[in-house]
Structures are given as C-alpha cells and as structure tokens.
C-alpha cells in the first residue's frame, strides 16, 4: 500500500492532499482521499483527483456509496445463502417419504420454524419462464425475481412467520402454509380458489402466464408433509391431463373430485366391466357412439338438448342410444346404468371426455 493510503487509514478520516504536500511524493496528485470501512474495520481507501477543497464533498459521497454497496452485496449474499438452505430443506422434507426427524427439528430450531404446526402444501407450477426471460423481466436479477414471487405468494395466502415458502426448483414454488386447527384449514381452503386466481394475475405482471396451482390435504407436522405435497402434485398432473380450467385444484373442489372418481375404481373391477363391454368397445362406430353418450350424460340425459348439442335429429340420437343399449345391456334412461357407462368411458377414454 503506497504512503498516502497508509496515512489516510492511520488518520481514519478524509485527508486533503494539497499542492505543497504532494510535490515531493511519487505518483501522487492533489485531491482528497477517504478511508473505506466495513464492519468497523478500515479495509481500503478511495481518492478523487482535483482541487482538494472542491472535491472533498464528493469523496464523502463516493465513500458512502461504496460502503453502502458493500453492505448490500453482503446482505444479498446472506439472503441468497438463506434461500438456498431453505430450498434444500424443502427438497429434503417433500421429496423423501422417510426423513430424519431429529435433523429436521434441529434445522427448525435454527431457522425459528415450528416443527409440529399444522400445515398443508400448496404447489405453484410456473413452467420454465425463468429459463427464458424476455427483455422486460431480464431487467430484474434472477434472485430478485424469485424473491418477488415468493413475497407475492406469502402475501396472497396471508402467511405467518412459520409458513415456509421457497422455490423447489426453477419451475415450482412450494408453500407450506400453517393453520391453527382443522377449522382454520377449512377456511383457508375456502379462500384458496380466489387467492390463487389473484396470484395468477399478479404473476402475469412478470410475464409468467403458464401457472397451475394445487393444494394438498392437512398434515399435523413436517414429518408427514410429504403426503400433502404428493397430493398437490397428483392434482396438477391430473388437472393438466384433463385440461380442467381454471388451473386451481384441491380435493375440496367438486369438479376435481368428480374428475378423480374414475381413478379410484380398482383395476380388477374395471377389468370386469371391460369384459362385459368388449363388443361395444370393438365396434366400428364406437367413437361416434361414445361421444354421443358423453354429450347425452353432460346434458343431464335430456334427449332434445343432447341432439341440439350434437347437431343431429332427435330420432338419430334415439337410434344411437338404442344401439348402445343393445350392445351393452344398459338402459340409457336409468341414471345408475348411465353412471356406470360414463365412469367407464372417463376411466378408459379420457381424451373423448376432454374433447366433449
């Protein structure tokens, strides 16, 4: 370190280097220099060349700016490290069926997070927009954008300090929301739909538009939060497969439960129905008859309305239904019979139901 810098650090204040002072110094010009401090220690010097008294106010400003930037950089690095630790923690408790409770409790104590709080998992699938940011969002640093999305998520779902919100990967955000009781969980689920729709709108400000949100059931501690997470993931997969709109899913949503119902029927039972309906499924006109029957069911077994939806004459629809009856042995006028055939179609031919 050259002599003027040593002098500034020794003095611990701004030093002016007048013409008379620097004329006998090597490689030193008139100006002002100030010590740079970080966490109470002098670790550097900044100087401005020019008339000493004129540049003195500016050296104060530059000193303050540099020290502020150091503090901000350290703060950002610490926040980034904290977020990475939280992300790793979430991956551990959500992606593993069995976890080390002692290890998890130690982390919870360190981060001041309750281990035993009631929580349910909300998964927010945003696709891959963070990998393909456009000019608008590129203005924000990736860490800043992730921090903003987490902030929006926490505020949208009204989270307390024990709720955990983090990125699971670049395409998914998870929120482990705490609730005091089962009753409070019911209230939270009732609000979940409107809160999620609002959150989707807020994300779109940052050009994140491919958003799917799902909530799992209540867990009594972090020990079994994995189950709630997997439930939410299954809802997302199934909702995308069936193109259920809007893309906000939970097991307390009737439309989702009705769509999930066929999946709950055992494979052995479906095999028995397959055997009974094999001649129907192998008929050349099966697709046409299946689509006809689906529309008939979706119009509440109303022949006139179904014919209108299908753009066919009423008699044509009656003929098709009679043909279905003769091939299946089921009565299209009976609700129970129609329910059985409709669930079978929904289980085995999802794409037909989605089309209709």
Short mmCIF file of C-alpha atoms in Angstrom, two decimals:
data_model
loop_
_atom_site.label_atom_id
_atom_site.label_comp_id
_atom_site.label_asym_id
_atom_site.label_seq_id
_atom_site.Cartn_x
_atom_site.Cartn_y
_atom_site.Cartn_z
CA UNK A 1 0.00 0.00 0.00
CA UNK A 2 1.50 3.33 -1.01
CA UNK A 3 2.26 6.03 1.57
CA UNK A 4 -0.79 8.34 1.08
CA UNK A 5 -3.16 5.41 1.57
CA UNK A 6 -1.36 4.39 4.76
CA UNK A 7 -1.73 7.94 6.04
CA UNK A 8 -5.48 8.01 5.32
CA UNK A 9 -6.03 4.69 7.12
CA UNK A 10 -3.88 5.80 10.05
CA UNK A 11 -5.83 9.07 10.37
CA UNK A 12 -9.18 7.33 9.93
CA UNK A 13 -10.70 10.38 8.22
CA UNK A 14 -10.72 12.33 4.96
CA UNK A 15 -7.25 13.70 4.17
CA UNK A 16 -6.63 16.58 1.75
CA UNK A 17 -3.53 16.40 -0.42
CA UNK A 18 -2.62 19.99 -1.32
CA UNK A 19 -0.07 21.00 -3.98
CA UNK A 20 2.61 21.70 -1.38
CA UNK A 21 2.03 18.33 0.26
CA UNK A 22 2.28 16.15 -2.85
CA UNK A 23 5.08 17.93 -4.75
CA UNK A 24 7.71 15.68 -3.16
CA UNK A 25 5.59 12.47 -3.36
CA UNK A 26 5.93 9.95 -6.17
CA UNK A 27 2.85 9.23 -8.28
CA UNK A 28 0.53 11.37 -6.10
CA UNK A 29 -1.68 14.18 -7.41
CA UNK A 30 -3.61 16.86 -5.50
CA UNK A 31 -7.03 15.78 -4.27
CA UNK A 32 -8.88 14.22 -1.36
CA UNK A 33 -8.87 10.67 -0.02
CA UNK A 34 -11.12 8.87 2.46
CA UNK A 35 -10.81 5.57 4.33
CA UNK A 36 -13.27 2.78 3.46
CA UNK A 37 -14.69 0.91 6.43
CA UNK A 38 -16.55 -2.38 6.64
CA UNK A 39 -17.95 -3.69 9.92
CA UNK A 40 -15.83 -1.20 11.88
CA UNK A 41 -12.54 -2.02 10.15
CA UNK A 42 -10.60 0.16 7.71
CA UNK A 43 -10.03 -2.03 4.67
CA UNK A 44 -9.35 0.40 1.83
CA UNK A 45 -9.03 3.94 0.53
CA UNK A 46 -10.84 5.94 -2.15
CA UNK A 47 -9.49 9.16 -3.62
CA UNK A 48 -10.58 11.86 -6.07
CA UNK A 49 -8.08 13.96 -8.01
CA UNK A 50 -8.68 17.72 -8.21
CA UNK A 51 -8.62 20.85 -6.11
CA UNK A 52 -8.73 19.32 -2.61
CA UNK A 53 -11.37 21.58 -1.07
CA UNK A 54 -13.61 21.32 -4.15
CA UNK A 55 -13.51 17.52 -4.37
CA UNK A 56 -13.77 16.93 -0.61
CA UNK A 57 -17.64 16.81 -0.57
CA UNK A 58 -17.61 14.34 -3.45
CA UNK A 59 -15.15 11.98 -1.79
CA UNK A 60 -17.60 11.72 1.13
CA UNK A 61 -20.39 10.76 -1.29
CA UNK A 62 -18.24 8.17 -3.08
CA UNK A 63 -17.12 6.72 0.27
CA UNK A 64 -20.73 6.36 1.46
CA UNK A 65 -21.81 4.83 -1.84
CA UNK A 66 -19.03 2.21 -1.84
CA UNK A 67 -19.63 1.24 1.79
CA UNK A 68 -23.38 1.02 1.17
CA UNK A 69 -22.81 -1.22 -1.87
CA UNK A 70 -20.57 -3.49 0.20
CA UNK A 71 -23.28 -3.82 2.84
CA UNK A 72 -25.93 -4.52 0.22
CA UNK A 73 -23.75 -7.12 -1.51
CA UNK A 74 -23.11 -8.95 1.76
CA UNK A 75 -26.82 -8.76 2.63
CA UNK A 76 -27.76 -10.19 -0.77
CA UNK A 77 -25.23 -13.00 -0.43
CA UNK A 78 -26.53 -13.88 3.03
CA UNK A 79 -30.15 -13.81 1.81
CA UNK A 80 -29.21 -15.95 -1.19
CA UNK A 81 -27.49 -18.45 1.11
CA UNK A 82 -30.53 -18.49 3.41
CA UNK A 83 -32.86 -19.08 0.45
CA UNK A 84 -30.67 -21.88 -0.90
CA UNK A 85 -30.66 -23.53 2.53
CA UNK A 86 -34.45 -23.26 2.70
CA UNK A 87 -34.76 -24.69 -0.81
CA UNK A 88 -32.55 -27.67 0.12
CA UNK A 89 -34.57 -28.17 3.31
CA UNK A 90 -37.86 -28.18 1.37
CA UNK A 91 -36.47 -30.67 -1.14
CA UNK A 92 -35.45 -32.97 1.71
CA UNK A 93 -38.78 -33.00 3.56
CA UNK A 94 -41.00 -33.03 0.45
CA UNK A 95 -39.20 -35.41 -1.89
CA UNK A 96 -38.44 -38.12 0.69
CA UNK A 97 -41.06 -40.39 2.23
CA UNK A 98 -38.90 -41.02 5.30
CA UNK A 99 -36.98 -38.18 6.94
CA UNK A 100 -34.66 -37.84 9.93
CA UNK A 101 -36.88 -36.08 12.46
CA UNK A 102 -34.00 -35.06 14.70
CA UNK A 103 -32.17 -33.45 11.81
CA UNK A 104 -35.31 -31.62 10.68
CA UNK A 105 -36.07 -30.39 14.22
CA UNK A 106 -32.52 -29.03 14.54
CA UNK A 107 -32.97 -27.06 11.33
CA UNK A 108 -36.36 -25.78 12.53
CA UNK A 109 -34.81 -24.54 15.78
CA UNK A 110 -32.02 -22.82 13.86
CA UNK A 111 -34.50 -21.09 11.50
CA UNK A 112 -37.13 -20.46 14.22
CA UNK A 113 -39.70 -22.61 12.39
CA UNK A 114 -42.29 -24.72 14.22
CA UNK A 115 -41.90 -28.46 13.51
CA UNK A 116 -45.28 -29.54 14.91
CA UNK A 117 -47.51 -26.87 13.38
CA UNK A 118 -50.46 -27.96 11.23
CA UNK A 119 -49.64 -27.28 7.59
CA UNK A 120 -50.86 -28.03 4.11
CA UNK A 121 -48.79 -27.86 0.95
CA UNK A 122 -49.57 -25.55 -1.96
CA UNK A 123 -47.62 -26.21 -5.16
CA UNK A 124 -47.36 -23.48 -7.79
CA UNK A 125 -46.15 -24.80 -11.14
CA UNK A 126 -44.89 -21.94 -13.35
CA UNK A 127 -43.30 -23.98 -16.15
CA UNK A 128 -39.90 -22.71 -17.35
CA UNK A 129 -40.21 -18.92 -17.67
CA UNK A 130 -37.16 -18.26 -15.50
CA UNK A 131 -35.05 -20.09 -18.08
CA UNK A 132 -36.40 -17.94 -20.92
CA UNK A 133 -36.76 -14.43 -19.52
CA UNK A 134 -37.60 -11.68 -22.02
CA UNK A 135 -36.23 -8.12 -22.09
CA UNK A 136 -38.79 -6.86 -19.56
CA UNK A 137 -38.05 -9.37 -16.83
CA UNK A 138 -34.32 -9.52 -17.63
CA UNK A 139 -34.14 -6.09 -16.02
CA UNK A 140 -34.63 -7.88 -12.73
CA UNK A 141 -31.89 -10.09 -11.41
CA UNK A 142 -32.99 -13.73 -11.19
CA UNK A 143 -32.64 -13.72 -7.40
CA UNK A 144 -34.68 -10.52 -7.21
CA UNK A 145 -37.44 -12.03 -9.35
CA UNK A 146 -37.57 -15.20 -7.27
CA UNK A 147 -37.68 -13.12 -4.09
CA UNK A 148 -40.53 -11.03 -5.51
CA UNK A 149 -42.55 -14.12 -6.49
CA UNK A 150 -42.11 -15.60 -3.02
CA UNK A 151 -43.17 -12.28 -1.47
CA UNK A 152 -46.30 -12.20 -3.67
CA UNK A 153 -47.10 -15.80 -2.74
CA UNK A 154 -46.76 -15.24 1.00
CA UNK A 155 -48.91 -12.10 0.94
CA UNK A 156 -51.58 -13.65 -1.34
CA UNK A 157 -52.12 -16.58 1.05
CA UNK A 158 -51.75 -14.44 4.20
CA UNK A 159 -48.86 -16.44 5.66
CA UNK A 160 -47.45 -16.20 9.17
CA UNK A 161 -43.77 -16.47 10.09
CA UNK A 162 -43.93 -20.27 10.49
CA UNK A 163 -45.21 -20.81 6.94
CA UNK A 164 -42.42 -21.95 4.62
CA UNK A 165 -42.27 -20.60 1.07
CA UNK A 166 -39.45 -21.35 -1.35
CA UNK A 167 -38.60 -22.48 -4.86
CA UNK A 168 -38.39 -26.26 -5.09
CA UNK A 169 -36.74 -25.87 -8.50
CA UNK A 170 -36.81 -23.22 -11.23
CA UNK A 171 -40.30 -24.28 -12.28
CA UNK A 172 -42.05 -24.82 -8.94
CA UNK A 173 -42.75 -22.81 -5.82
CA UNK A 174 -43.97 -24.59 -2.70
CA UNK A 175 -45.80 -23.04 0.23
CA UNK A 176 -46.20 -24.98 3.46
CA UNK A 177 -48.93 -22.87 5.00
CA UNK A 178 -49.59 -23.11 8.72
CA UNK A 179 -53.08 -23.22 10.22
CA UNK A 180 -54.08 -23.39 13.88
CA UNK A 181 -56.75 -26.06 13.52
CA UNK A 182 -58.81 -28.15 11.12
CA UNK A 183 -61.48 -25.46 11.20
CA UNK A 184 -58.95 -22.84 10.14
CA UNK A 185 -57.80 -25.21 7.38
CA UNK A 186 -61.38 -25.37 6.08
CA UNK A 187 -61.49 -21.58 5.99
CA UNK A 188 -58.11 -21.45 4.22
CA UNK A 189 -59.29 -23.94 1.59
CA UNK A 190 -62.45 -21.91 1.00
CA UNK A 191 -60.25 -18.87 0.33
CA UNK A 192 -57.71 -20.88 -1.67
CA UNK A 193 -59.50 -20.63 -5.02
CA UNK A 194 -59.93 -16.83 -5.07
CA UNK A 195 -56.45 -16.26 -3.63
CA UNK A 196 -54.90 -18.48 -6.31
CA UNK A 197 -56.74 -16.73 -9.15
CA UNK A 198 -55.47 -13.39 -7.81
CA UNK A 199 -51.94 -14.78 -7.50
CA UNK A 200 -52.00 -15.93 -11.13
CA UNK A 201 -52.91 -12.37 -12.15
CA UNK A 202 -50.04 -10.95 -10.09
CA UNK A 203 -47.53 -13.39 -11.62
CA UNK A 204 -48.60 -12.28 -15.09
CA UNK A 205 -47.15 -8.83 -14.34
CA UNK A 206 -43.77 -10.57 -14.66
CA UNK A 207 -44.80 -12.39 -17.86
CA UNK A 208 -45.31 -15.67 -16.02
CA UNK A 209 -48.51 -16.98 -17.58
CA UNK A 210 -48.36 -20.80 -17.58
CA UNK A 211 -49.43 -21.23 -13.96
CA UNK A 212 -51.05 -24.20 -12.24
CA UNK A 213 -51.82 -24.19 -8.51
CA UNK A 214 -52.86 -27.11 -6.30
CA UNK A 215 -53.29 -27.72 -2.57
CA UNK A 216 -52.85 -30.97 -0.67
CA UNK A 217 -54.63 -32.05 2.50
CA UNK A 218 -53.75 -31.10 6.07
CA UNK A 219 -50.66 -32.54 7.79
CA UNK A 220 -50.08 -32.44 11.54
CA UNK A 221 -46.31 -31.82 11.32
CA UNK A 222 -43.39 -31.59 8.91
CA UNK A 223 -42.88 -35.32 9.43
CA UNK A 224 -45.75 -36.17 7.06
CA UNK A 225 -45.93 -33.01 4.91
CA UNK A 226 -44.56 -35.16 2.05
CA UNK A 227 -48.05 -36.69 1.71
CA UNK A 228 -49.69 -33.28 1.29
CA UNK A 229 -47.07 -32.34 -1.31
CA UNK A 230 -47.62 -35.54 -3.32
CA UNK A 231 -51.39 -34.96 -3.26
CA UNK A 232 -50.90 -31.50 -4.73
CA UNK A 233 -48.55 -32.85 -7.40
CA UNK A 234 -51.06 -35.55 -8.41
CA UNK A 235 -53.78 -32.91 -8.71
CA UNK A 236 -51.57 -30.85 -11.02
CA UNK A 237 -50.76 -33.86 -13.21
CA UNK A 238 -54.38 -34.94 -13.43
CA UNK A 239 -55.74 -31.42 -13.93
CA UNK A 240 -53.34 -30.81 -16.82
CA UNK A 241 -54.20 -34.18 -18.36
CA UNK A 242 -57.92 -33.44 -18.34
CA UNK A 243 -57.47 -29.73 -19.17
CA UNK A 244 -59.57 -28.71 -16.16
CA UNK A 245 -59.94 -24.94 -16.12
CA UNK A 246 -59.19 -22.71 -14.34
CA UNK A 247 -55.99 -24.38 -13.24
CA UNK A 248 -56.56 -24.16 -9.50
CA UNK A 249 -57.08 -27.56 -7.89
CA UNK A 250 -57.81 -29.05 -4.48
CA UNK A 251 -59.57 -32.12 -3.10
CA UNK A 252 -62.28 -29.79 -1.81
CA UNK A 253 -63.24 -28.74 -5.34
CA UNK A 254 -66.28 -30.69 -6.59
CA UNK A 255 -65.27 -30.58 -10.24
CA UNK A 256 -61.90 -32.07 -9.38
CA UNK A 257 -63.40 -34.77 -7.13
CA UNK A 258 -65.83 -35.82 -9.86
CA UNK A 259 -62.96 -36.00 -12.35
CA UNK A 260 -60.88 -38.05 -9.91
CA UNK A 261 -63.68 -40.50 -9.15
CA UNK A 262 -62.95 -42.94 -12.03
CA UNK A 263 -59.32 -43.21 -10.89
CA UNK A 264 -60.50 -44.53 -7.52
CA UNK A 265 -62.17 -47.55 -9.13
CA UNK A 266 -59.95 -50.61 -8.75
CA UNK A 267 -58.28 -52.06 -11.83
CA UNK A 268 -59.78 -55.50 -11.16
CA UNK A 269 -63.29 -54.02 -11.17
CA UNK A 270 -62.57 -52.13 -14.40
CA UNK A 271 -61.35 -55.37 -15.98
CA UNK A 272 -64.72 -56.98 -15.23
CA UNK A 273 -66.51 -54.08 -16.93
CA UNK A 274 -64.08 -54.24 -19.86
CA UNK A 275 -65.03 -57.87 -20.39
CA UNK A 276 -68.75 -57.02 -20.32
CA UNK A 277 -68.30 -54.14 -22.78
CA UNK A 278 -65.68 -55.60 -25.13
CA UNK A 279 -68.10 -55.94 -28.08
CA UNK A 280 -69.16 -52.31 -27.62
CA UNK A 281 -65.54 -51.08 -27.45
CA UNK A 282 -64.55 -53.02 -30.58
CA UNK A 283 -67.46 -51.81 -32.73
CA UNK A 284 -66.57 -49.74 -35.82
CA UNK A 285 -68.90 -46.98 -34.64
CA UNK A 286 -67.61 -46.98 -31.05
CA UNK A 287 -66.09 -43.47 -31.13
CA UNK A 288 -69.27 -41.97 -32.53
CA UNK A 289 -71.48 -43.79 -30.01
CA UNK A 290 -69.16 -42.96 -27.10
CA UNK A 291 -69.16 -39.24 -27.95
CA UNK A 292 -72.94 -39.34 -28.35
CA UNK A 293 -73.35 -40.95 -24.94
CA UNK A 294 -70.97 -38.48 -23.24
CA UNK A 295 -72.94 -35.49 -24.57
CA UNK A 296 -76.18 -37.21 -23.54
CA UNK A 297 -74.85 -37.54 -19.97
CA UNK A 298 -73.48 -33.99 -19.88
CA UNK A 299 -76.90 -32.63 -20.86
CA UNK A 300 -78.48 -34.46 -17.89
CA UNK A 301 -79.99 -37.26 -20.03
CA UNK A 302 -82.03 -34.69 -21.95
CA UNK A 303 -82.57 -36.07 -25.45
CA UNK A 304 -83.65 -32.77 -27.03
CA UNK A 305 -80.71 -30.82 -25.57
CA UNK A 306 -78.21 -33.56 -26.46
CA UNK A 307 -79.48 -33.69 -30.06
CA UNK A 308 -79.06 -29.93 -30.29
CA UNK A 309 -75.50 -30.12 -28.92
CA UNK A 310 -74.63 -32.90 -31.40
CA UNK A 311 -76.32 -31.16 -34.35
CA UNK A 312 -78.36 -34.29 -35.11
CA UNK A 313 -82.07 -35.02 -35.35
CA UNK A 314 -83.74 -36.23 -32.17
CA UNK A 315 -84.62 -39.55 -33.85
CA UNK A 316 -80.96 -40.05 -34.84
CA UNK A 317 -79.93 -39.65 -31.20
CA UNK A 318 -82.63 -42.08 -30.03
CA UNK A 319 -81.44 -44.63 -32.61
CA UNK A 320 -77.82 -44.31 -31.37
CA UNK A 321 -78.87 -44.70 -27.74
CA UNK A 322 -80.93 -47.78 -28.59
CA UNK A 323 -77.91 -49.25 -30.36
CA UNK A 324 -75.76 -48.57 -27.26
CA UNK A 325 -78.40 -50.29 -25.11
CA UNK A 326 -78.47 -53.37 -27.35
CA UNK A 327 -74.66 -53.68 -27.32
CA UNK A 328 -74.10 -53.01 -23.61
CA UNK A 329 -77.26 -54.30 -21.96
CA UNK A 330 -77.51 -50.97 -20.09
CA UNK A 331 -80.63 -48.79 -20.05
CA UNK A 332 -79.89 -45.22 -21.21
CA UNK A 333 -82.99 -43.97 -19.39
CA UNK A 334 -81.72 -45.17 -15.99
CA UNK A 335 -79.35 -42.94 -14.05
CA UNK A 336 -77.45 -45.84 -12.43
CA UNK A 337 -76.77 -47.54 -15.78
CA UNK A 338 -75.66 -44.27 -17.35
CA UNK A 339 -73.36 -43.53 -14.41
CA UNK A 340 -71.61 -46.88 -14.79
CA UNK A 341 -71.01 -46.45 -18.52
CA UNK A 342 -69.96 -42.80 -18.15
CA UNK A 343 -67.39 -43.61 -15.43
CA UNK A 344 -66.05 -46.46 -17.54
CA UNK A 345 -65.59 -44.11 -20.50
CA UNK A 346 -64.00 -41.49 -18.26
CA UNK A 347 -61.54 -44.05 -16.89
CA UNK A 348 -60.59 -45.71 -20.19
CA UNK A 349 -61.12 -42.95 -22.75
CA UNK A 350 -60.26 -39.66 -21.01
CA UNK A 351 -59.42 -37.98 -24.31
CA UNK A 352 -63.00 -38.42 -25.55
CA UNK A 353 -64.43 -36.82 -22.41
CA UNK A 354 -61.96 -33.91 -22.62
CA UNK A 355 -62.90 -33.29 -26.27
CA UNK A 356 -66.57 -33.01 -25.35
#
